[in-house]
Short mmCIF file of C-alpha atoms in Angstrom, two decimals:
data_model
loop_
_atom_site.label_atom_id
_atom_site.label_comp_id
_atom_site.label_asym_id
_atom_site.label_seq_id
_atom_site.Cartn_x
_atom_site.Cartn_y
_atom_site.Cartn_z
CA MET N 143 -0.22 -0.10 0.42
CA ALA N 144 1.22 3.16 -0.91
CA PRO N 145 2.02 5.41 2.24
CA ARG N 146 -0.10 8.44 2.05
CA SER N 147 0.09 11.43 4.47
CA LYS N 148 -2.08 11.19 7.78
CA PRO N 149 -4.29 13.67 7.94
CA LYS N 150 -3.22 16.06 10.44
CA PRO N 151 -6.27 17.07 13.05
CA GLY N 152 -8.33 19.55 11.98
CA GLU N 153 -7.05 19.49 8.56
CA PRO N 154 -9.66 17.96 6.23
CA SER N 155 -8.86 13.99 5.75
CA SER N 156 -8.06 12.96 2.27
CA SER N 157 -9.92 9.89 1.55
CA ASP N 158 -14.24 10.80 0.66
CA ALA N 159 -15.11 14.08 1.92
CA ALA N 160 -18.43 12.74 4.07
CA THR N 161 -16.42 10.60 6.55
CA PRO N 162 -15.54 12.41 9.80
CA LEU N 163 -11.98 12.20 11.30
CA LEU N 164 -10.73 8.47 10.99
CA PRO N 165 -10.62 6.49 14.11
CA GLU N 166 -6.76 5.65 14.16
CA ARG N 167 -6.23 8.10 16.93
CA CYS N 168 -8.42 5.88 19.28
CA ILE N 169 -6.37 2.57 18.28
CA ASP N 170 -3.20 4.01 20.00
CA HIS N 171 -1.96 1.34 22.77
CA LYS N 172 0.76 1.02 24.99
CA ASN N 173 1.41 -2.38 23.98
CA LYS N 174 2.77 -2.38 21.30
CA ASN N 175 1.59 -5.96 20.08
CA ILE N 176 -1.90 -4.79 20.47
CA ARG N 177 -1.18 -2.13 18.93
CA LYS N 178 -0.06 -4.15 15.92
CA GLU N 179 -2.97 -5.89 15.76
CA LYS N 180 -5.27 -3.51 16.20
CA TRP N 181 -4.12 -1.55 13.28
CA ARG N 182 -3.59 -4.74 10.91
CA GLU N 183 -6.68 -5.41 11.82
CA LEU N 184 -7.87 -1.92 10.81
CA ARG N 185 -6.28 -2.27 7.48
CA LEU N 186 -7.85 -5.50 6.77
CA GLN N 187 -11.29 -4.00 7.46
CA LYS N 188 -10.54 -1.18 5.40
CA ASN N 189 -9.04 -2.79 2.58
CA LYS N 190 -12.31 -5.37 2.29
CA GLU N 191 -14.20 -2.45 2.71
CA LYS N 192 -12.31 -1.26 -0.65
CA ARG N 193 -13.08 -3.89 -2.45
CA GLU N 194 -16.65 -4.51 -1.71
CA ALA N 195 -17.19 -0.73 -2.65
CA ARG N 196 -14.70 -1.64 -6.04
CA LYS N 197 -16.94 -4.47 -6.82
CA LYS N 198 -20.50 -2.66 -6.28
CA ARG N 199 -19.33 0.00 -8.51
CA GLN N 200 -18.37 -2.28 -11.46
CA LYS N 201 -21.85 -3.87 -10.93
CA VAL N 202 -23.19 -0.78 -11.30
CA ARG N 203 -21.17 0.36 -14.07
CA GLU N 204 -22.08 -2.92 -16.12
CA GLU N 205 -26.18 -2.54 -15.25
CA LEU N 206 -26.41 0.98 -16.35
CA GLY N 207 -23.76 0.55 -19.43
CA LYS N 208 -23.88 3.98 -20.88
CA ASP N 209 -25.73 5.62 -17.66
CA ALA N 210 -23.32 4.90 -15.00
CA PRO N 211 -22.17 7.38 -13.28
CA PRO N 212 -18.36 8.30 -14.03
CA VAL N 213 -15.36 6.34 -13.32
CA LEU N 214 -13.72 7.29 -10.36
CA GLN N 215 -10.45 9.73 -10.78
CA PRO N 216 -7.34 8.63 -8.80
CA HIS N 217 -6.14 11.70 -6.15
CA THR N 218 -2.97 13.46 -7.71
CA ILE N 219 -1.56 16.72 -6.05
CA GLU N 220 -3.22 18.63 -9.01
CA THR N 221 -6.66 17.22 -7.66
CA LEU N 222 -5.66 17.66 -4.02
CA ARG N 223 -4.35 21.01 -4.61
CA ILE N 224 -5.77 23.09 -1.53
CA PRO N 225 -7.75 25.53 -3.54
CA ASP N 226 -6.05 29.10 -3.57
CA VAL N 227 -8.11 32.39 -2.82
CA THR N 228 -7.24 34.46 -5.66
CA THR N 229 -7.95 32.33 -8.59
CA VAL N 230 -8.58 33.98 -11.61
CA GLN N 231 -11.75 33.18 -13.35
CA PRO N 232 -11.89 33.30 -17.00
CA ASP N 233 -14.42 35.92 -17.69
CA ASP N 234 -13.53 38.17 -14.68
CA LEU N 235 -14.02 41.74 -15.61
CA GLU N 236 -12.36 43.31 -13.07
CA THR N 237 -8.96 40.97 -14.04
CA GLN N 238 -9.50 42.41 -17.28
CA GLN N 239 -9.75 45.59 -16.15
CA ALA N 240 -6.54 45.35 -13.98
CA ASP N 241 -5.31 44.17 -16.80
CA ARG N 242 -5.42 46.72 -18.94
CA LEU N 243 -4.30 49.13 -16.48
CA ASP N 244 -1.00 47.39 -15.25
CA GLU N 245 2.41 48.05 -16.75
CA PHE N 246 1.77 45.62 -19.28
CA GLY N 247 -1.04 47.78 -20.32
CA GLY N 248 0.79 49.13 -23.19
CA TYR N 249 2.37 45.64 -24.44
CA PHE N 250 -1.15 43.89 -24.59
CA GLY N 251 -2.55 46.96 -25.81
CA ARG N 252 -0.04 46.49 -29.02
CA GLU N 253 1.73 49.67 -28.15
CA ALA N 254 4.86 49.07 -27.91
CA ALA N 255 7.24 46.27 -29.44
CA PRO N 256 9.21 44.32 -26.47
CA ARG N 257 12.91 45.09 -26.65
CA VAL N 258 15.14 42.64 -24.60
CA LEU N 259 18.33 42.96 -22.87
CA LEU N 260 19.83 39.87 -22.07
CA THR N 261 23.04 40.05 -20.03
CA ALA N 262 24.67 37.86 -16.78
CA GLY N 263 27.22 38.54 -14.43
CA ASP N 264 30.75 39.84 -14.58
CA PHE N 265 32.32 36.94 -16.57
CA PRO N 266 30.17 34.67 -17.50
CA SER N 267 31.31 31.50 -18.51
CA PRO N 268 31.61 29.90 -21.92
CA LYS N 269 28.14 27.97 -21.15
CA THR N 270 26.14 30.54 -19.56
CA ARG N 271 27.42 32.60 -22.61
CA ASP N 272 26.36 29.92 -25.23
CA PHE N 273 22.65 29.95 -22.92
CA MET N 274 22.92 33.32 -23.86
CA LYS N 275 22.99 33.62 -27.16
CA GLU N 276 20.36 31.19 -27.85
CA LEU N 277 18.21 32.84 -25.77
CA ALA N 278 18.79 35.89 -27.96
CA LEU N 279 18.17 33.67 -31.16
CA VAL N 280 14.71 32.30 -29.38
CA ILE N 281 13.21 35.72 -28.38
CA PRO N 282 13.19 38.09 -30.60
CA ASN N 283 14.61 41.10 -30.50
CA THR N 284 17.15 40.66 -28.15
CA GLU N 285 20.52 41.88 -27.55
CA VAL N 286 23.50 40.21 -25.34
CA ARG N 287 25.61 42.61 -23.83
CA LEU N 288 28.54 42.15 -21.06
CA ARG N 289 28.07 44.01 -18.11
CA ASN N 290 30.76 45.82 -17.18
CA PHE N 291 30.55 45.73 -13.74
CA SER N 292 27.77 48.11 -12.99
CA SER N 293 24.81 47.35 -11.14
CA VAL N 294 21.81 46.28 -11.81
CA LYS N 295 20.07 48.94 -10.53
CA LYS N 296 22.25 51.35 -12.91
CA THR N 297 22.22 48.96 -16.16
CA ALA N 298 18.07 49.35 -15.54
CA ARG N 299 18.73 52.93 -15.99
CA VAL N 300 20.52 52.91 -18.86
CA ALA N 301 18.16 50.52 -20.49
CA ALA N 302 15.04 52.31 -19.93
CA ALA N 303 16.68 55.57 -21.08
CA LYS N 304 18.02 53.55 -24.69
CA GLY N 305 14.41 52.28 -25.13
CA TYR N 306 14.55 48.43 -24.09
CA THR N 307 11.14 46.88 -22.63
CA ASP N 308 12.85 44.35 -20.76
CA LEU N 309 16.33 43.78 -19.15
CA ILE N 310 17.34 40.11 -18.33
CA PHE N 311 19.98 38.74 -16.18
CA ILE N 312 21.33 35.44 -15.71
CA ASN N 313 23.15 34.59 -12.37
CA GLU N 314 25.17 32.08 -11.74
CA ASP N 315 26.72 29.74 -9.58
CA LYS N 316 31.03 29.49 -10.09
CA SER N 317 31.24 27.86 -7.09
CA LYS N 318 29.78 24.91 -8.50
CA LYS N 319 30.10 23.57 -12.04
CA VAL N 320 26.39 23.96 -12.61
CA MET N 321 26.31 27.17 -14.95
CA ALA N 322 23.22 29.60 -14.67
CA ASN N 323 21.09 29.54 -11.43
CA GLY N 324 19.35 32.64 -11.52
CA LEU N 325 17.54 34.79 -13.56
CA LEU N 326 16.43 38.12 -12.98
CA HIS N 327 13.82 39.77 -15.46
CA VAL N 328 12.96 43.62 -15.08
CA HIS N 329 10.13 45.20 -17.01
CA LEU N 330 11.60 48.61 -17.94
CA PRO N 331 10.60 51.49 -17.11
CA ASP N 332 9.44 50.68 -13.69
CA GLY N 333 8.26 47.98 -13.98
CA PRO N 334 7.80 44.81 -11.71
CA SER N 335 11.09 42.38 -11.28
CA ALA N 336 10.75 38.84 -11.11
CA LEU N 337 13.65 37.15 -9.56
CA TYR N 338 13.02 32.89 -10.85
CA ARG N 339 15.63 30.34 -10.10
CA LEU N 340 16.70 28.69 -12.91
CA SER N 341 17.74 25.12 -13.42
CA ASN N 342 17.67 21.96 -15.70
CA VAL N 343 19.07 24.26 -18.62
CA LYS N 344 19.43 22.47 -21.91
CA LEU N 345 20.83 23.88 -25.23
CA SER N 346 19.74 23.12 -28.37
CA ALA N 347 23.13 21.62 -28.89
CA GLU N 348 22.12 19.04 -26.72
CA MET N 349 18.83 18.36 -28.71
CA ARG N 350 19.14 15.12 -30.70
CA ARG N 351 17.18 16.98 -33.99
CA ILE N 352 18.37 19.68 -36.34
CA LYS N 353 17.87 22.74 -35.60
CA GLU N 354 15.38 24.49 -37.52
CA PHE N 355 15.75 28.12 -35.92
CA THR N 356 13.77 30.47 -38.54
CA HIS N 357 13.37 34.65 -37.48
CA HIS N 358 9.14 34.21 -37.60
CA ARG N 359 7.78 35.82 -34.99
CA PRO N 360 6.59 33.03 -32.69
CA GLU N 361 3.52 32.68 -30.91
CA VAL N 362 3.28 31.80 -26.70
CA VAL N 363 1.29 29.32 -25.08
CA LEU N 364 0.88 29.73 -21.20
CA ASN N 365 -0.73 27.24 -19.18
CA ASN N 366 -1.72 26.69 -15.98
CA PHE N 367 -1.29 29.86 -14.25
CA THR N 368 -4.00 30.30 -12.20
CA THR N 369 -4.16 32.51 -9.51
CA MET N 370 -3.49 36.14 -9.59
CA LEU N 371 0.45 35.75 -8.72
CA GLY N 372 0.05 33.50 -12.12
CA HIS N 373 -2.00 35.62 -13.80
CA ARG N 374 0.97 38.40 -13.38
CA VAL N 375 4.06 36.39 -13.43
CA GLY N 376 2.21 34.65 -17.05
CA ARG N 377 1.59 38.55 -18.53
CA MET N 378 5.51 39.42 -17.30
CA LEU N 379 6.75 36.80 -19.50
CA ALA N 380 4.42 36.81 -22.39
CA SER N 381 5.50 40.21 -22.80
CA LEU N 382 8.75 39.43 -23.46
CA PHE N 383 7.95 38.08 -27.05
CA HIS N 384 5.92 40.36 -29.97
CA PHE N 385 2.61 40.59 -29.91
CA ASP N 386 2.13 39.64 -33.48
CA PRO N 387 2.52 35.73 -33.74
CA GLU N 388 3.54 34.93 -37.52
CA PHE N 389 1.48 31.86 -38.18
CA LYS N 390 3.53 30.79 -40.90
CA GLY N 391 6.81 30.15 -38.47
CA ARG N 392 4.64 27.49 -37.08
CA ARG N 393 7.33 28.27 -33.89
CA VAL N 394 5.27 28.14 -29.93
CA MET N 395 7.20 29.12 -26.82
CA THR N 396 5.77 27.49 -23.96
CA LEU N 397 6.07 28.27 -20.32
CA HIS N 398 4.00 25.58 -18.84
CA ASN N 399 3.59 26.21 -14.88
CA GLN N 400 3.34 22.60 -13.11
CA ARG N 401 3.25 22.84 -9.00
CA ASP N 402 5.08 26.05 -8.91
CA TYR N 403 8.10 25.29 -11.88
CA ILE N 404 7.15 26.93 -14.98
CA PHE N 405 8.56 24.76 -17.60
CA PHE N 406 10.01 26.69 -21.14
CA ARG N 407 9.78 25.18 -24.61
CA HIS N 408 10.22 26.05 -27.55
CA HIS N 409 8.81 23.83 -30.54
CA ARG N 410 8.00 23.85 -34.48
CA TYR N 411 4.45 22.44 -35.14
CA GLU N 412 2.64 20.97 -37.54
CA PHE N 413 -0.54 20.42 -37.68
CA LYS N 414 -1.06 16.37 -39.18
CA ASN N 415 -5.23 17.14 -39.40
CA GLU N 416 -7.44 18.26 -36.93
CA LYS N 417 -6.99 16.23 -34.36
CA LYS N 418 -3.46 15.60 -34.53
CA CYS N 419 -0.79 17.92 -33.91
CA ALA N 420 3.38 16.89 -34.34
CA LEU N 421 5.80 18.67 -32.26
CA ARG N 422 9.33 19.14 -32.86
CA GLU N 423 11.48 20.59 -30.06
CA LEU N 424 13.93 22.74 -30.73
CA GLY N 425 16.29 25.44 -29.19
CA PRO N 426 16.65 25.96 -25.56
CA ARG N 427 14.61 24.44 -22.40
CA PHE N 428 14.75 25.30 -18.76
CA THR N 429 12.76 25.67 -15.98
CA LEU N 430 11.85 28.10 -13.51
CA LYS N 431 10.61 28.52 -10.22
CA LEU N 432 9.42 32.46 -9.01
CA ARG N 433 11.22 33.51 -5.88
CA SER N 434 10.16 36.87 -5.88
CA LEU N 435 8.18 39.85 -7.39
CA GLN N 436 9.15 43.45 -6.97
CA LYS N 437 7.28 46.11 -7.69
CA GLY N 438 9.76 48.43 -9.11
CA THR N 439 12.74 47.86 -10.44
CA PHE N 440 15.34 45.39 -8.79
CA ASP N 441 16.41 46.97 -5.41
CA SER N 442 17.27 44.35 -3.06
CA LYS N 443 17.31 47.48 -0.15
CA THR N 444 14.68 49.78 -0.67
CA GLY N 445 11.98 47.93 -2.68
CA GLU N 446 8.34 46.99 -1.91
CA TYR N 447 8.29 43.49 -2.95
CA GLU N 448 4.86 42.25 -4.17
CA TRP N 449 5.42 38.41 -3.39
CA ILE N 450 8.62 36.66 -1.79
CA ARG N 451 8.82 32.97 -1.37
CA LYS N 452 9.18 32.04 2.52
CA ARG N 453 9.87 28.86 2.66
CA HIS N 454 8.61 28.18 6.45
CA GLU N 455 5.06 29.86 5.80
CA MET N 456 4.36 28.74 2.37
CA GLU N 457 5.99 25.61 2.05
CA ASP N 458 4.12 23.73 4.72
CA SER N 459 1.68 21.73 2.87
CA ARG N 460 3.10 19.79 -0.22
CA ARG N 461 -0.76 20.62 -1.74
CA LYS N 462 -0.54 24.52 -1.78
CA PHE N 463 0.83 26.38 -4.55
CA HIS N 464 0.89 29.76 -5.68
CA LEU N 465 1.25 30.51 -9.21
CA MET C 46 31.94 48.75 -7.49
CA ALA C 47 29.02 47.16 -6.46
CA MET C 48 29.16 44.73 -3.18
CA LYS C 49 27.71 41.10 -3.93
CA LYS C 50 26.11 39.69 -1.55
CA LEU C 51 26.01 35.86 -1.44
CA VAL C 52 22.88 34.11 -0.16
CA PRO C 53 23.67 30.49 0.71
CA LEU C 54 21.33 28.03 0.10
CA PRO C 55 20.57 24.88 1.83
CA ARG C 56 21.78 21.67 0.31
CA LYS C 57 18.84 20.34 1.82
CA VAL C 58 16.24 22.91 -0.18
CA GLU C 59 18.13 22.45 -3.08
CA ARG C 60 17.67 18.18 -2.99
CA ARG C 61 13.95 19.01 -2.68
CA GLU C 62 13.15 20.83 -4.76
CA VAL C 63 15.54 19.24 -8.14
CA ARG C 64 13.14 16.11 -7.00
CA ARG C 65 9.66 18.40 -7.16
CA GLU C 66 10.79 19.77 -10.21
CA ASP C 67 11.42 16.20 -11.62
CA LYS C 68 8.14 15.22 -10.17
CA ALA C 69 6.48 18.11 -11.91
CA LEU C 70 8.00 17.78 -14.94
CA VAL C 71 6.45 14.20 -15.51
CA ALA C 72 2.85 15.27 -14.06
CA ALA C 73 2.83 18.30 -16.66
CA ASN C 74 2.83 15.95 -19.52
CA ILE C 75 4.35 19.38 -21.08
CA ASP C 76 3.82 17.92 -25.25
CA LYS C 77 0.33 16.81 -24.31
CA ALA C 78 -0.74 19.98 -22.85
CA ILE C 79 0.92 22.41 -26.37
CA GLU C 80 -0.57 20.01 -28.35
CA LYS C 81 -4.28 20.06 -26.81
CA GLU C 82 -3.54 23.83 -26.13
CA LEU C 83 -2.95 24.62 -30.08
CA LEU C 84 -5.70 22.41 -31.23
CA GLU C 85 -8.02 24.34 -29.27
CA ARG C 86 -6.68 27.26 -31.23
CA LEU C 87 -7.07 25.72 -34.32
CA LYS C 88 -10.90 25.03 -33.42
CA LYS C 89 -11.49 28.48 -31.81
CA GLY C 90 -10.00 30.06 -35.46
CA THR C 91 -7.07 31.75 -34.45
CA TYR C 92 -5.01 30.65 -37.10
CA GLY C 93 -7.95 31.60 -39.79
CA ASP C 94 -7.28 30.29 -43.37
CA VAL C 95 -4.12 29.47 -43.30
CA TYR C 96 -4.62 25.81 -42.81
CA ASN C 97 -7.70 24.04 -44.06
CA PHE C 98 -8.44 20.87 -43.48
CA PRO C 99 -11.21 19.68 -45.65
CA GLN C 100 -11.96 16.02 -45.56
CA ALA C 101 -11.49 15.76 -49.09
CA THR C 102 -7.80 16.89 -49.51
CA PHE C 103 -7.02 14.63 -46.60
CA ASP C 104 -8.32 11.47 -47.70
CA LYS C 105 -6.36 12.40 -50.68
CA VAL C 106 -3.20 12.79 -49.39
CA LEU C 107 -4.05 9.22 -47.46
CA SER C 108 -4.85 7.33 -50.34
CA LYS C 109 -1.76 8.56 -52.13
CA GLU C 110 0.39 7.48 -49.41
CA GLY C 111 -1.67 4.52 -47.99
CA VAL C 112 -2.40 4.68 -44.21
CA GLU C 113 0.44 2.17 -43.05
CA SER C 114 3.14 3.79 -44.58
CA ASP C 115 2.13 7.36 -43.26
CA GLU C 116 3.22 5.75 -39.92
CA GLU C 117 5.96 4.40 -40.62
CA GLU C 118 7.49 7.33 -42.13
CA ASP C 119 6.74 9.40 -39.12
CA ALA C 120 9.22 7.86 -36.91
CA GLU C 121 11.93 8.32 -40.05
CA GLY C 122 10.74 10.46 -42.47
CA GLU C 123 9.36 13.22 -40.77
CA GLU C 124 10.55 15.90 -42.58
CA GLU C 125 10.05 14.56 -45.89
CA GLU C 126 6.12 14.59 -44.94
CA GLU C 127 6.73 18.04 -43.95
CA GLU C 128 7.81 18.99 -47.24
CA GLU C 129 5.11 16.70 -49.15
CA LEU C 130 2.52 18.61 -46.99
CA GLU C 131 4.05 21.84 -46.98
CA GLU C 132 3.79 21.55 -50.84
CA GLU C 133 0.32 19.89 -50.46
CA LEU C 134 -0.60 23.53 -48.56
CA GLU C 135 1.36 25.46 -51.03
CA LYS C 136 -0.78 24.04 -53.73
CA GLU C 137 -3.82 24.78 -52.15
CA PHE C 138 -2.37 28.24 -51.55
CA VAL C 139 -1.30 29.26 -55.13
CA ALA C 140 -4.75 28.06 -56.51
CA ASP C 141 -6.79 29.90 -54.00
CA PHE C 142 -4.32 33.26 -55.11
CA ALA C 143 -4.58 32.35 -59.25
CA GLU C 144 -8.78 31.50 -58.64
CA SER C 145 -9.51 34.90 -57.02
CA ASP C 146 -6.67 36.93 -59.48
CA GLU C 147 -8.75 35.57 -62.38
CA GLU C 148 -12.15 36.94 -60.43
CA ALA C 149 -10.70 40.65 -60.07
CA ASP C 150 -9.04 41.01 -63.06
CA ILE C 151 -11.48 40.38 -66.10
CA GLU C 152 -9.61 42.22 -68.35
CA ASP C 153 -6.58 39.75 -68.22
CA TYR C 154 -8.50 37.20 -68.11
CA GLY C 155 -6.22 35.54 -70.63
CA ALA C 156 -3.02 36.18 -69.39
CA ASP C 157 -3.98 35.12 -65.75
CA SER C 158 -6.21 31.77 -66.72
CA SER C 159 -3.02 30.83 -68.69
CA ASP C 160 -0.77 31.98 -65.67
CA SER C 161 -2.94 30.14 -63.38
CA ASP C 162 -2.91 27.17 -65.74
CA THR C 163 0.98 26.76 -66.06
CA GLU C 164 1.38 27.69 -61.86
CA SER C 165 -1.34 24.74 -61.32
CA ALA C 166 0.18 22.27 -63.85
CA ALA C 167 4.07 23.15 -62.15
CA ALA C 168 2.29 22.44 -58.83
CA ALA C 169 0.98 19.21 -59.49
CA ALA C 170 4.04 18.40 -60.99
CA ALA C 171 5.76 18.73 -58.36
CA ALA C 172 3.03 16.94 -55.81
CA ARG C 173 2.94 13.95 -58.74
CA PRO C 174 7.31 12.94 -58.02
CA ALA C 175 6.58 13.09 -54.23
CA PRO C 176 4.41 10.53 -53.39
CA SER C 177 6.74 8.33 -55.59
CA ARG C 178 9.74 9.16 -53.36
CA THR C 179 8.10 8.27 -50.03
CA LYS C 180 6.82 4.94 -51.56
CA ARG C 181 10.28 3.70 -50.71
CA PRO C 182 10.84 0.01 -49.69
CA ARG C 183 10.38 -0.55 -53.67
CA VAL C 184 13.32 -1.06 -55.13
CA GLU C 185 14.34 2.03 -58.00
CA ILE C 186 16.96 1.44 -60.51
CA GLU C 187 19.15 4.22 -61.70
CA TYR C 188 20.88 4.35 -64.25
CA GLU C 189 23.83 6.66 -64.40
CA TYR C 190 26.43 8.06 -66.79
CA ASP C 191 29.88 8.43 -65.71
CA GLY C 192 32.14 10.42 -67.90
CA PRO C 193 35.66 8.37 -66.87
CA SER C 194 34.54 5.18 -65.37
CA THR C 195 36.22 5.18 -61.80
CA SER C 196 34.51 1.90 -60.42
CA LYS C 197 33.74 -1.83 -61.18
CA VAL C 198 30.58 -1.83 -63.19
CA LYS C 199 28.77 -4.86 -62.62
CA SER C 200 26.77 -6.94 -64.81
#
């Protein structure tokens, strides 16, 4: 039997919603042998009940055929996720209004085309440099520059003055051989700054397939950004790409959020027919995990944080996700 | 020079995050999700008329290649299929353009009709060798004429 986390007292148990707190606490006995026996009996009884319920359900399904109630779905982390209060409903007028007024309203209203400046730490390692080159190919309208020891704030100011809309920093951890492990995305001017943990970077050179980078503007797919925070982050990442995709190029960038990890993928797609679509992966792939979101440009001392990942508060439950 | 702040990363947390990321990746089923999203967009019509899949052309394509060889090709000759499909689509595109031209300029009717004819003929000619190209299993005997023969010729 796979181990399932026992429900804490007070938390709703993960079994059917109807049953009250399980009587497991009543079985604790000081004598270990007796305790063992009692637990064993309880387990056998539970299994028996399960089996009988299953037989009943199968019988009902056979009898009713098509009218039978749908098959019960197994529990997954996604189904057991603690529902977030700030989940965005698709037709929410309030969010739509807020979207028009926030920093990305301009982008989504097609006012300005994004121009991205990509830079790294002081002496980026060759792997990081390769990664930056690839990112520059993948995100349209990107330039790679070396950071001449200037601070983040200064770079942001200069970039904003020169007309860039976004600034991306790639942070490296040189003590270990692992390359880039952090990504800071600053939306200019005065836009929010998002600090991500970067991992699992795979360059297109390591992909088995032939590279087919075209210069068509890609499509963007954002998956699973459900909460308010997720929605905001999703829009922020989407604003990196040009708003008018060229469907002829058949390129798609995917930012897929799963359990607070944002997976970035770059594919070429082709519709074989109305029901099937073939994908071929190109380009780099990496994973982002949001660490913090700041209101203005990056400022570690006086900045106003919209959201920080506070491990001890936010990650006490394995069923709770924020994006 | 700006002072760089070193932020420590506890080892346990690192390990936990890596493990969770792997599990999240498995749970995500990214390729399927992307496919689903793209198909939805196709249905909604965000692509407009770029892709037209009238059942007739689809059946024609199937009958030319044969469904089995299509599946075989999926693994190896994806590029070939792509090219072929592209040609197919291009052929439709070209045909559409030609038709619209015909309707628009009545004066140049003679010139346009001849143009469209040559275009469609060229496209058809281009499409015709394509299906024979994919029928790989059949052995083709090619006779090449080499100037100075360097290799032994087996009769």
